[in-house]
Tab-separated table of C-alpha atoms in Angstrom:
chain	number	residue	atom	x	y	z
A	1	GLU	CA	-16.885	-21.465	-28.151
A	2	VAL	CA	-20.224	-19.725	-27.674
A	3	GLN	CA	-20.003	-15.985	-28.303
A	4	LEU	CA	-22.740	-13.387	-27.973
A	5	VAL	CA	-21.857	-9.831	-28.955
A	6	GLU	CA	-24.361	-7.070	-28.336
A	7	SER	CA	-24.381	-3.692	-30.057
A	8	GLY	CA	-26.647	-0.713	-30.545
A	9	GLY	CA	-26.764	0.748	-27.068
A	10	GLY	CA	-26.412	4.433	-26.358
A	11	LEU	CA	-27.982	7.599	-25.031
A	12	VAL	CA	-31.555	8.198	-26.111
A	13	GLN	CA	-34.068	10.834	-25.090
A	14	PRO	CA	-37.224	9.750	-23.283
A	15	GLY	CA	-39.775	8.770	-25.888
A	16	GLY	CA	-37.078	7.815	-28.342
A	17	SER	CA	-36.246	4.513	-30.015
A	18	LEU	CA	-33.246	2.239	-30.248
A	19	ARG	CA	-32.531	-1.151	-31.778
A	20	LEU	CA	-30.189	-3.569	-30.076
A	21	SER	CA	-28.499	-6.386	-31.958
A	22	CYS	CA	-26.785	-9.540	-30.769
A	23	SER	CA	-24.488	-11.470	-33.066
A	24	ALA	CA	-24.188	-15.126	-32.072
A	25	SER	CA	-21.566	-17.704	-32.955
A	26	GLY	CA	-20.223	-21.033	-31.759
A	27	PHE	CA	-23.557	-22.865	-31.655
A	28	SER	CA	-26.515	-23.682	-33.898
A	29	PHE	CA	-28.409	-20.444	-33.328
A	30	ASN	CA	-31.587	-21.638	-35.046
A	31	ASN	CA	-32.069	-24.423	-32.497
A	32	TYR	CA	-32.192	-22.308	-29.342
A	33	ALA	CA	-34.589	-19.832	-27.819
A	34	MET	CA	-32.917	-16.530	-27.073
A	35	HIS	CA	-33.504	-13.880	-24.456
A	36	TRP	CA	-32.834	-10.331	-23.353
A	37	VAL	CA	-32.109	-9.656	-19.685
A	38	ARG	CA	-31.372	-6.201	-18.298
A	39	GLN	CA	-29.621	-4.825	-15.257
A	40	ALA	CA	-30.155	-1.253	-14.103
A	41	PRO	CA	-27.011	0.432	-12.719
A	42	GLY	CA	-26.153	-1.119	-9.369
A	43	LYS	CA	-29.300	-3.237	-9.400
A	44	GLY	CA	-30.359	-6.823	-9.957
A	45	LEU	CA	-31.370	-8.777	-13.041
A	46	GLU	CA	-34.672	-8.537	-14.915
A	47	HIS	CA	-35.930	-10.913	-17.624
A	48	VAL	CA	-37.169	-8.629	-20.399
A	49	SER	CA	-38.064	-10.731	-23.429
A	50	SER	CA	-37.695	-14.152	-25.075
A	51	ILE	CA	-38.172	-15.642	-28.527
A	52	ARG	CA	-38.600	-19.199	-29.741
A	53	SER	CA	-35.940	-20.774	-31.915
A	54	ASN	CA	-37.985	-20.284	-35.079
A	55	GLY	CA	-39.246	-16.848	-34.037
A	56	GLY	CA	-42.819	-18.080	-33.837
A	57	ASN	CA	-43.449	-17.284	-30.168
A	58	THR	CA	-42.385	-14.433	-27.940
A	59	PHE	CA	-42.565	-13.340	-24.316
A	60	TYR	CA	-42.407	-9.831	-22.855
A	61	ALA	CA	-42.201	-8.607	-19.307
A	62	ASP	CA	-45.116	-6.382	-18.312
A	63	SER	CA	-42.708	-3.478	-17.916
A	64	VAL	CA	-41.896	-3.450	-21.648
A	65	LYS	CA	-44.974	-4.998	-23.262
A	66	GLY	CA	-46.271	-2.881	-26.120
A	67	ARG	CA	-43.023	-0.882	-26.322
A	68	PHE	CA	-40.324	-3.467	-27.089
A	69	THR	CA	-40.241	-6.031	-29.907
A	70	ILE	CA	-37.927	-9.028	-29.987
A	71	SER	CA	-37.036	-10.659	-33.294
A	72	ARG	CA	-34.360	-12.820	-34.842
A	73	ASP	CA	-32.779	-13.544	-38.198
A	74	ASN	CA	-31.606	-17.142	-38.145
A	75	SER	CA	-29.871	-16.747	-41.518
A	76	LYS	CA	-27.612	-14.141	-39.865
A	77	SER	CA	-27.482	-15.735	-36.370
A	78	THR	CA	-28.623	-12.411	-34.980
A	79	LEU	CA	-31.076	-11.448	-32.251
A	80	TYR	CA	-32.711	-8.037	-32.060
A	81	LEU	CA	-34.580	-5.896	-29.570
A	82	GLN	CA	-36.487	-2.917	-30.966
A	83	MET	CA	-37.105	-0.475	-28.161
A	84	THR	CA	-39.626	2.371	-28.542
A	85	SER	CA	-41.167	4.946	-26.193
A	86	LEU	CA	-38.079	4.659	-24.039
A	87	ARG	CA	-38.242	5.834	-20.458
A	88	ALA	CA	-35.647	6.769	-17.869
A	89	GLY	CA	-36.551	3.532	-16.121
A	90	ASP	CA	-35.304	1.536	-19.125
A	91	THR	CA	-31.742	2.657	-18.378
A	92	ALA	CA	-29.741	-0.538	-17.973
A	93	VAL	CA	-27.167	-2.861	-19.405
A	94	TYR	CA	-28.986	-5.179	-21.791
A	95	TYR	CA	-27.655	-8.708	-22.034
A	96	CYS	CA	-28.265	-11.132	-24.875
A	97	VAL	CA	-28.667	-14.599	-23.385
A	98	LYS	CA	-28.839	-18.077	-24.859
A	99	ASP	CA	-31.290	-20.684	-23.613
A	100	GLN	CA	-29.959	-23.962	-22.358
A	101	ALA	CA	-32.434	-26.171	-24.251
A	102	TYR	CA	-31.758	-27.469	-27.774
A	103	THR	CA	-35.320	-27.541	-29.058
A	104	SER	CA	-37.730	-26.315	-31.708
A	105	ASP	CA	-40.537	-26.255	-29.158
A	106	TRP	CA	-41.628	-23.106	-27.343
A	107	TYR	CA	-39.840	-23.921	-24.134
A	108	ILE	CA	-37.668	-21.840	-21.821
A	109	LEU	CA	-35.361	-24.035	-19.760
A	110	GLY	CA	-32.918	-21.511	-18.371
A	111	PHE	CA	-30.135	-19.157	-19.297
A	112	ASP	CA	-26.675	-20.516	-19.928
A	113	TYR	CA	-24.409	-18.174	-21.934
A	114	TRP	CA	-24.501	-14.376	-21.612
A	115	GLY	CA	-23.043	-11.650	-23.766
A	116	GLN	CA	-21.047	-8.773	-22.291
A	117	GLY	CA	-23.994	-6.420	-22.539
A	118	THR	CA	-24.738	-3.054	-24.109
A	119	LEU	CA	-25.651	0.035	-22.092
A	120	VAL	CA	-28.857	1.925	-22.833
A	121	ILE	CA	-29.361	5.283	-21.164
A	122	GLY	CA	-32.737	6.961	-21.354
A	123	SER	CA	-32.110	10.567	-20.479
A	124	SER	CA	-32.544	14.070	-21.803
B	1	ILE	CA	-42.521	-15.964	-8.392
B	2	VAL	CA	-40.544	-13.947	-5.833
B	3	MET	CA	-37.034	-15.152	-5.037
B	4	THR	CA	-35.474	-14.093	-1.734
B	5	GLN	CA	-31.775	-14.548	-1.006
B	6	THR	CA	-29.941	-14.413	2.296
B	7	PRO	CA	-27.596	-13.055	3.398
B	8	LEU	CA	-27.221	-9.828	1.427
B	9	SER	CA	-23.466	-10.014	1.821
B	10	LEU	CA	-20.830	-12.408	3.051
B	11	SER	CA	-17.186	-11.883	3.983
B	12	VAL	CA	-15.196	-15.113	3.874
B	13	THR	CA	-11.628	-16.098	4.711
B	14	PRO	CA	-9.937	-17.913	1.810
B	15	GLY	CA	-10.161	-21.657	2.267
B	16	GLN	CA	-13.264	-21.424	4.423
B	17	PRO	CA	-16.745	-22.551	3.370
B	18	ALA	CA	-19.611	-20.268	2.398
B	19	SER	CA	-23.331	-20.827	2.068
B	20	ILE	CA	-26.082	-18.810	0.388
B	21	SER	CA	-29.799	-19.437	0.788
B	22	CYS	CA	-32.567	-18.826	-1.705
B	23	LYS	CA	-36.277	-19.086	-0.977
B	24	ALA	CA	-38.987	-19.106	-3.634
B	25	SER	CA	-42.520	-17.833	-3.035
B	26	GLN	CA	-43.890	-21.063	-4.521
B	27	ILE	CA	-42.716	-24.602	-5.142
B	28	LEU	CA	-40.386	-24.828	-8.153
B	29	LEU	CA	-41.148	-28.477	-8.901
B	30	HIS	CA	-42.570	-28.979	-12.395
B	31	SER	CA	-44.943	-31.779	-13.392
B	32	ASP	CA	-42.037	-33.273	-15.369
B	33	GLY	CA	-40.309	-33.984	-12.068
B	34	LYS	CA	-37.586	-31.393	-12.500
B	35	THR	CA	-37.009	-28.391	-10.263
B	36	TYR	CA	-36.117	-25.240	-12.129
B	37	LEU	CA	-33.670	-23.444	-9.878
B	38	TYR	CA	-30.433	-21.926	-11.191
B	39	TRP	CA	-27.409	-20.200	-9.635
B	40	TYR	CA	-25.248	-17.541	-11.303
B	41	LEU	CA	-22.129	-15.630	-10.338
B	42	GLN	CA	-21.521	-12.118	-11.593
B	43	LYS	CA	-17.877	-11.259	-11.074
B	44	PRO	CA	-16.967	-7.562	-10.821
B	45	GLY	CA	-17.323	-5.855	-14.188
B	46	GLN	CA	-18.509	-9.010	-15.929
B	47	SER	CA	-21.753	-10.531	-17.106
B	48	PRO	CA	-23.374	-13.329	-15.084
B	49	GLN	CA	-22.060	-16.844	-15.569
B	50	LEU	CA	-24.006	-20.035	-14.976
B	51	LEU	CA	-22.811	-22.138	-12.041
B	52	ILE	CA	-25.606	-24.575	-11.234
B	53	HIS	CA	-28.717	-25.620	-13.159
B	54	GLU	CA	-31.756	-27.565	-11.946
B	55	VAL	CA	-30.791	-27.273	-8.280
B	56	SER	CA	-27.623	-29.346	-8.198
B	57	ASN	CA	-26.061	-29.791	-11.653
B	58	ARG	CA	-22.754	-28.006	-12.131
B	59	PHE	CA	-22.415	-26.303	-15.498
B	60	SER	CA	-19.525	-27.096	-17.800
B	61	GLY	CA	-16.200	-25.969	-16.345
B	62	VAL	CA	-17.535	-25.062	-12.904
B	63	PRO	CA	-15.196	-26.246	-10.102
B	64	ASP	CA	-16.482	-28.977	-7.836
B	65	ARG	CA	-16.119	-26.748	-4.771
B	66	PHE	CA	-19.504	-25.331	-5.851
B	67	SER	CA	-22.557	-27.390	-4.985
B	68	GLY	CA	-26.289	-26.807	-4.970
B	69	SER	CA	-29.016	-28.466	-2.964
B	70	GLY	CA	-32.599	-28.062	-1.889
B	71	SER	CA	-36.139	-28.806	-2.919
B	72	GLY	CA	-39.572	-27.284	-3.021
B	73	THR	CA	-39.072	-23.657	-2.096
B	74	ASP	CA	-35.751	-23.732	-0.225
B	75	PHE	CA	-32.371	-23.946	-1.878
B	76	THR	CA	-28.726	-23.531	-0.957
B	77	LEU	CA	-25.501	-22.831	-2.809
B	78	LYS	CA	-22.361	-23.946	-1.004
B	79	ILE	CA	-18.748	-23.177	-1.716
B	80	SER	CA	-16.622	-25.738	0.094
B	81	ARG	CA	-13.430	-23.670	0.130
B	82	VAL	CA	-13.678	-20.081	-1.036
B	83	GLU	CA	-10.979	-18.794	-3.346
B	84	ALA	CA	-10.127	-15.216	-4.305
B	85	GLU	CA	-11.651	-15.709	-7.765
B	86	ASP	CA	-15.055	-16.476	-6.220
B	87	VAL	CA	-15.751	-12.842	-5.301
B	88	GLY	CA	-18.786	-11.244	-6.857
B	89	VAL	CA	-22.550	-11.286	-6.602
B	90	TYR	CA	-24.393	-14.591	-6.592
B	91	TYR	CA	-27.952	-14.814	-7.909
B	92	CYS	CA	-30.509	-17.566	-7.767
B	93	MET	CA	-33.141	-17.724	-10.497
B	94	GLN	CA	-36.320	-19.687	-11.117
B	95	SER	CA	-37.320	-20.797	-14.598
B	96	LEU	CA	-40.561	-22.573	-13.724
B	97	GLN	CA	-42.689	-19.667	-14.906
B	98	THR	CA	-42.313	-16.588	-17.054
B	99	PRO	CA	-41.091	-14.075	-16.303
B	100	LEU	CA	-38.009	-15.849	-15.056
B	101	THR	CA	-37.132	-14.116	-11.807
B	102	PHE	CA	-33.949	-13.608	-9.857
B	103	GLY	CA	-33.113	-13.211	-6.222
B	104	GLY	CA	-31.741	-9.869	-5.128
B	105	GLY	CA	-28.194	-11.164	-5.004
B	106	THR	CA	-25.604	-12.017	-2.362
B	107	LYS	CA	-22.305	-10.193	-2.485
B	108	VAL	CA	-19.333	-12.346	-1.530
B	109	GLU	CA	-16.062	-10.728	-0.619
B	110	ILE	CA	-12.781	-12.022	0.723
B	111	LYS	CA	-11.578	-11.094	4.200
């Protein structure tokens, strides 16, 4: 059974930093691209960042480029999102999401399994 | 790519059909011949779950009362007979280009 468990969310002051983690199990983590998707309270879904299976390529939405860094440790089956210069507008539930494609190529097929999410609140 | 869903909300009697439309701002057909359109359901208090991938393929464990159709820029999700467990917000999503983008959602409730 695929499981994705996020952690690291919390209340952070504007300008502050936070690191989210996602522990994965139930599949061969090192063969899938992984993603972060966020959802502001009562709002829709926004694709934030993606990383290739081997960590060699990344994608960032314009809204977070230069402030967020995605990374992964395949030896620990863990995905990370380092968030800096946080803003009130970054307040959201952050979901760790698995890609559907089993591949070592830099290829995003689509999102299949989602974690339960971790809430980040940017507020003073 | 902008994804537009209609209607915003839907109230359905159990056992009756329901239909949700999704329109993309550009054709979602890739040069590989596949069309990258997905449907998700977010039940109350839960994370989204994949229903349909590549327009019409039901994901593992998804009941056959859910079906997807469409091509080009216009797509439809149909529920043949709505059940109480189908309540929530339905999202379409394109994965042709980054960033992957979602429709605004359609809230389905039971009458």
